[in-house]
Coordinates of C-alpha atoms in Angstrom, one line a residue:
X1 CA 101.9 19.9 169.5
X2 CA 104.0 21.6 167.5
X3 CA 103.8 25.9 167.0
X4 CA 101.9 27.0 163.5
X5 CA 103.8 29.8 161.7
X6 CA 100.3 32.4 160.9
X7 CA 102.1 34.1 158.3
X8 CA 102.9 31.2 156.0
X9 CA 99.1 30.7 155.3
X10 CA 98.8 34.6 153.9
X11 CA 99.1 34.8 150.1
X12 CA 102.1 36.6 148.9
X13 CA 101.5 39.9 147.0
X14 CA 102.9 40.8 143.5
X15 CA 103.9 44.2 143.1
X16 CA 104.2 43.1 139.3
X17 CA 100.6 42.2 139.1
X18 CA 98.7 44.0 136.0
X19 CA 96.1 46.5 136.3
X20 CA 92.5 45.2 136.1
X21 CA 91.2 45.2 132.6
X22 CA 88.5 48.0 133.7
X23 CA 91.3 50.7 134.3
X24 CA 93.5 49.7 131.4
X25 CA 90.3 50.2 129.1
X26 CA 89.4 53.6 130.9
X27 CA 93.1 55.3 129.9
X28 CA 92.6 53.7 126.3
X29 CA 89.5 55.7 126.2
X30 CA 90.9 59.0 127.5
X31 CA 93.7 58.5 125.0
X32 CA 91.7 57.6 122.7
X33 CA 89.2 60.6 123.2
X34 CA 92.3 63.0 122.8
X35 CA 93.5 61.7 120.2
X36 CA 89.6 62.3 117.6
X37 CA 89.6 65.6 119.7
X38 CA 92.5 66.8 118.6
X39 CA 92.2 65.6 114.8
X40 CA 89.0 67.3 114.9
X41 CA 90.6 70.7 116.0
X42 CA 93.6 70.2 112.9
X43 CA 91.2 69.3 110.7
X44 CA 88.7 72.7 111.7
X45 CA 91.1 74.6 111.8
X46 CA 92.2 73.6 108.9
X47 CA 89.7 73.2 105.9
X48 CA 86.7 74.8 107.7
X49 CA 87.0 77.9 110.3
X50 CA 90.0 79.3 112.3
X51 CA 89.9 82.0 114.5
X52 CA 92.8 85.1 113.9
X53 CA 93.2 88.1 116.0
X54 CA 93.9 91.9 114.6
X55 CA 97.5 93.3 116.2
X56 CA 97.3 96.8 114.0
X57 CA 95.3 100.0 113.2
X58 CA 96.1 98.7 109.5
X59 CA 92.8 97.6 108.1
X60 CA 91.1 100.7 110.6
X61 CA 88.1 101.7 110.4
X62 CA 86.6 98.1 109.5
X63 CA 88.7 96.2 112.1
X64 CA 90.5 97.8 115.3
X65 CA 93.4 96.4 117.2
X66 CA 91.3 93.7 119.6
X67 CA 89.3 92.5 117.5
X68 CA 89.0 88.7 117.2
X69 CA 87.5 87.3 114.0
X70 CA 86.5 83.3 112.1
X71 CA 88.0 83.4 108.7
X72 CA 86.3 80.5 106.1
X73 CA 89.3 78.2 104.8
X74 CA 87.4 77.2 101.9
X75 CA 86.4 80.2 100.4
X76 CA 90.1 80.1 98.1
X77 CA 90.8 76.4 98.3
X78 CA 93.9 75.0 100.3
X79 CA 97.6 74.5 100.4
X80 CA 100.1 74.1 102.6
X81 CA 99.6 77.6 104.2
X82 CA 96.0 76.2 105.5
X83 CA 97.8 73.4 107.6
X84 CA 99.1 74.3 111.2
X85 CA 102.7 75.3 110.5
X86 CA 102.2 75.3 107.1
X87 CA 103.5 71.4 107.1
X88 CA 104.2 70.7 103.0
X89 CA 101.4 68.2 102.6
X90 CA 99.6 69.6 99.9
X91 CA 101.1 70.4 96.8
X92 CA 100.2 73.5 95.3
X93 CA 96.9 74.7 96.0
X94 CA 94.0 72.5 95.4
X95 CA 90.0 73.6 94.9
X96 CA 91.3 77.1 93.9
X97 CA 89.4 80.0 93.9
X98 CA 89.9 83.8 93.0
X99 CA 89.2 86.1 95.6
X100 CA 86.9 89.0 94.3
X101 CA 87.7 92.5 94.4
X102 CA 86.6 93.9 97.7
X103 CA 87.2 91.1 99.6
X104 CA 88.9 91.1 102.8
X105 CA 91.9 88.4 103.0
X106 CA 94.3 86.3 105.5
X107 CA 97.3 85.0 103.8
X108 CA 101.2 84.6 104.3
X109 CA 102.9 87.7 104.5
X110 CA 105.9 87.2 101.4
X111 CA 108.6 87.1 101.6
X112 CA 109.0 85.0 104.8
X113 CA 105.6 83.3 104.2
X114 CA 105.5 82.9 107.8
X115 CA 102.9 85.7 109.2
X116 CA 99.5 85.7 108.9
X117 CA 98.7 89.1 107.2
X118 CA 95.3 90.6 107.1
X119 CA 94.2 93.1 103.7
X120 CA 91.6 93.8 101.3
X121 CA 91.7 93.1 97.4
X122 CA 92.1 96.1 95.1
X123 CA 93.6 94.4 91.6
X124 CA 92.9 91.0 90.3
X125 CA 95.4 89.1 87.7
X126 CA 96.1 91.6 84.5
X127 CA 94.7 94.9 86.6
X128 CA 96.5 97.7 86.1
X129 CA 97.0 99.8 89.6
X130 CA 98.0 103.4 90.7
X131 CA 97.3 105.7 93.2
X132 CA 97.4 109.5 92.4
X133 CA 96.9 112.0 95.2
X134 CA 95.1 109.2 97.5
X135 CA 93.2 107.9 94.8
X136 CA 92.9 104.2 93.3
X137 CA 93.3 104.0 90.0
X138 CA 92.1 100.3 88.6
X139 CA 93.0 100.1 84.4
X140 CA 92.8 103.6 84.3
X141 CA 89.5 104.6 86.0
X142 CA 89.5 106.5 89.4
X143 CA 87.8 104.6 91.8
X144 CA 85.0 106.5 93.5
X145 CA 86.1 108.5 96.5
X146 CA 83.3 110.2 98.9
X147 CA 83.6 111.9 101.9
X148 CA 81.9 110.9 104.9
X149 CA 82.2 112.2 108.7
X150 CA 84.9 112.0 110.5
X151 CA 85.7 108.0 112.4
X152 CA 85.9 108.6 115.9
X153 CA 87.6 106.3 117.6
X154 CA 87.8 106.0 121.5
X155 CA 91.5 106.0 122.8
X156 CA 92.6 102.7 125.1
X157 CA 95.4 100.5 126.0
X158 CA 94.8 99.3 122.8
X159 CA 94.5 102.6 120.8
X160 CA 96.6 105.4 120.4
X161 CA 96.2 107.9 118.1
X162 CA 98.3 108.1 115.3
X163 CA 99.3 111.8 115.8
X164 CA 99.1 114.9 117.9
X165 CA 95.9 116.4 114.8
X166 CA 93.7 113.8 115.4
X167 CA 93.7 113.8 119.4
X168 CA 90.5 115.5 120.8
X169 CA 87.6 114.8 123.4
X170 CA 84.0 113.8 123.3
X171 CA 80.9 115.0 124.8
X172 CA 81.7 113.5 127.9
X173 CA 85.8 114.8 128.4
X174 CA 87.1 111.4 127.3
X175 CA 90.0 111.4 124.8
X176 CA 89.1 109.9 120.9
X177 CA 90.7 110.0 117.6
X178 CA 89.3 111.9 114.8
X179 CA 90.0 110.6 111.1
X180 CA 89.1 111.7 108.1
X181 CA 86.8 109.3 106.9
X182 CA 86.1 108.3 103.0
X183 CA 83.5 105.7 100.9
X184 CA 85.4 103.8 98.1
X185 CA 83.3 101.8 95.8
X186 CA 84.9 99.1 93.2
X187 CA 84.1 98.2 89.7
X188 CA 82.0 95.8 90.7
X189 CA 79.9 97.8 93.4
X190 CA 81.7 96.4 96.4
X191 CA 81.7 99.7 98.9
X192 CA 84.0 100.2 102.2
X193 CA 85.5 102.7 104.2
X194 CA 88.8 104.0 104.3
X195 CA 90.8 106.2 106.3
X196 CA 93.0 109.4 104.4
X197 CA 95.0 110.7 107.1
X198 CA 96.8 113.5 105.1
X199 CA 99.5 113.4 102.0
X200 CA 101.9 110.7 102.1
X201 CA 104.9 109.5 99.8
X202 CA 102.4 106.3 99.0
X203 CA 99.7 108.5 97.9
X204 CA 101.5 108.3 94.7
X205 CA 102.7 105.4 93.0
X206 CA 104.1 104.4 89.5
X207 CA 101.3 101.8 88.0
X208 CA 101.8 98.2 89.1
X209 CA 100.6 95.2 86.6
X210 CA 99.3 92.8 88.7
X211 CA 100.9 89.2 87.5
X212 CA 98.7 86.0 87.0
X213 CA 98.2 84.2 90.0
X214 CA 98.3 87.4 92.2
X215 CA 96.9 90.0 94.1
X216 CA 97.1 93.6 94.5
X217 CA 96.3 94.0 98.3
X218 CA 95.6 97.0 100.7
X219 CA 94.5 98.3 104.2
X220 CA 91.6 100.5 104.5
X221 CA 94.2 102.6 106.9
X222 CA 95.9 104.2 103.8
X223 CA 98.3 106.2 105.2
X224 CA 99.1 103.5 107.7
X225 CA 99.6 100.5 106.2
X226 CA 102.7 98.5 104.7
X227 CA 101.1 96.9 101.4
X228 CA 101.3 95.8 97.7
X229 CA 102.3 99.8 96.9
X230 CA 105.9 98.5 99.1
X231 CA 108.0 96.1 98.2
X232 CA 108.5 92.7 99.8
X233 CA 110.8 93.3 102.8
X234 CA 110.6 91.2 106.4
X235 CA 108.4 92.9 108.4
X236 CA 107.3 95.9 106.0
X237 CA 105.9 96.1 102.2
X238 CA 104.4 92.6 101.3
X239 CA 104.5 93.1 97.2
X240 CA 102.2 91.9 95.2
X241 CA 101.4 88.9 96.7
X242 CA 101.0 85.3 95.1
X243 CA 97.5 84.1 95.9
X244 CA 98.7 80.5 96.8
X245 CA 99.7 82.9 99.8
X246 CA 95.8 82.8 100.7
X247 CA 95.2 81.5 103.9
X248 CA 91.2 82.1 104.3
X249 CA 88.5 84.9 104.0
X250 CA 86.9 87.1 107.0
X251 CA 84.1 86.3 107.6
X252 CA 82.2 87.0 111.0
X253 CA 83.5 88.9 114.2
X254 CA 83.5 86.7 117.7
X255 CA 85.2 89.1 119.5
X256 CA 86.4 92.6 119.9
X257 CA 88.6 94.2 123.6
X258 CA 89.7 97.8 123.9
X259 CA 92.7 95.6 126.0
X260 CA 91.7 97.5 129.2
X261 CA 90.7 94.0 131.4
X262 CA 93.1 92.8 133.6
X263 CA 93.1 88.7 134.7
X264 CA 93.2 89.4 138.6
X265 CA 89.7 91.5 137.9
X266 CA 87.3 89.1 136.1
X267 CA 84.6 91.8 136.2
X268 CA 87.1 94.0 133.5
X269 CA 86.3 90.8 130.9
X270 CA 83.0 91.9 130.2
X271 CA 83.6 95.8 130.4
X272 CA 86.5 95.5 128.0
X273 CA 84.4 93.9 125.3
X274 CA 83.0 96.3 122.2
X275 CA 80.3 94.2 122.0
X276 CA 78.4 95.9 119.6
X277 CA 81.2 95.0 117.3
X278 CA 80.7 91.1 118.1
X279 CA 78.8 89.2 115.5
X280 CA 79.5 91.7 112.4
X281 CA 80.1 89.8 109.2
X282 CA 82.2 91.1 105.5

């Protein structure tokens, strides 16, 4: 009788062998998945709502440095400044749409085009601007200034304040800004607050026509703000700007931090947030 070999009777094993058809159609899913997810951000993002943040005290006292807000994309119609990285895909602006005076704006800083900038709209196409001793002029007619109480602003890692004058306490010993707070209300009865923090070289100005298809833009922080009333330079004035610069309208706050939480600490997320600022719409 002759010896039997055990191992010739096992089956060989292919290390080439495909997957079953159960796994291959599971990473087609997650793929797949990804893929409509991440349309469905660009395209958000894109024509509907996208979140910005505020890095400046330049649009003070409506927005502070922290505060988190949804601008609308549609409110001005779209171009190529709506897409994520401003990809040239749309040429010129389509669905166009003024802005209104009053209204507070996102759009691409000029001349780089390449920061998101945040103002409000003073003159419309054909206005006539100047500012004489702190004043707005529009076409010749002082736009109401009045006086309110002083903004008080709490100091934090977020917040300094913007000179030795304005540094005092509260009730409770705890340092705040005070500004000088003022009303402004436009032609066409839009009201808001500004700050006047004392005479500056910008609180007079020559008188600017604004061009067609542009916008004469400011911050509520007047006297600490680089805007239409300074010319177009990288990183400072902004010009008049073109309004196929628009990139959206504010329109609701979803979140506001003085910057004092720290990661390591998650109990510092919640007492960070000003969240009686948090849901506040323009």
């Amino acid at each position: 009788m002759s010896e039997t070999n055990s191992d010739a009777a096992k089956p060989a094993i292919d290390s080439t062998a495909k997957k079953p058809a159960a796994a291959e159609k599971k990473d087609e899913g997650f793929f797949s998945f990804l893929f409509w997810l991440v349309l469905a951000v660009v395209v958000l993002r894109s024509f509907i709502i996208s979140p910005f943040n505020i890095p400046s005290e330049s649009m003070l006292p409506r927005l502070l440095t922290g505060d988190y807000l949804f601008a609308t994309k549609w409110s001005y119609g779209y171009s190529k400044y709506s897409l994520p990285f401003s990809l040239p895909l749309i040429p010129g602006r389509i669905f166009a749409s003024q802005p209104e005076r009053g209204d507070v704006v996102i759009f691409k800083a000029p001349p780089g085009n390449d920061v998101d900038y945040i103002k409000r709209v003073i003159g419309l196409p054909g206005d006539e601007i100047q500012i004489r001793s702190g004043q707005v002029f529009i076409n010749g007619k002082a736009v109401p200034k009045q006086r309110l109480d002083d903004f008080i602003l709490p100091v934090s890692p977020n917040t300094d304040c913007y000179a030795p004058e304005f540094e005092t306490t509260d009730k409770d010993g705890k340092p705040v800004c005070h500004y000088p707070q003022f009303r402004e209300t436009l032609p066409n009865g839009k009201s808001y607050n500004v700050l006047d923090l004392g005479t500056t070289p910008q609180d007079d100005t020559g008188v600017y026509i604004v061009p067609e298809d542009h916008l004469f833009l400011m911050g509520d922080n007047r006297d600490n703000s680089m805007d239409s009333r300074f010319p177009a330079v990288e990183g400072q004035g902004i010009g008049i700007v073109p309004q196929g610069n628009l990139v959206g309208k504010a329109a609701i706050m979803m979140f506001s931090t003085d910057g004092s939480a720290e990661w390591i600490k998650p109990w510092t997320w919640f007492t960070a947030a000003r969240w009686s600022r948090i849901g506040g719409t323009f």
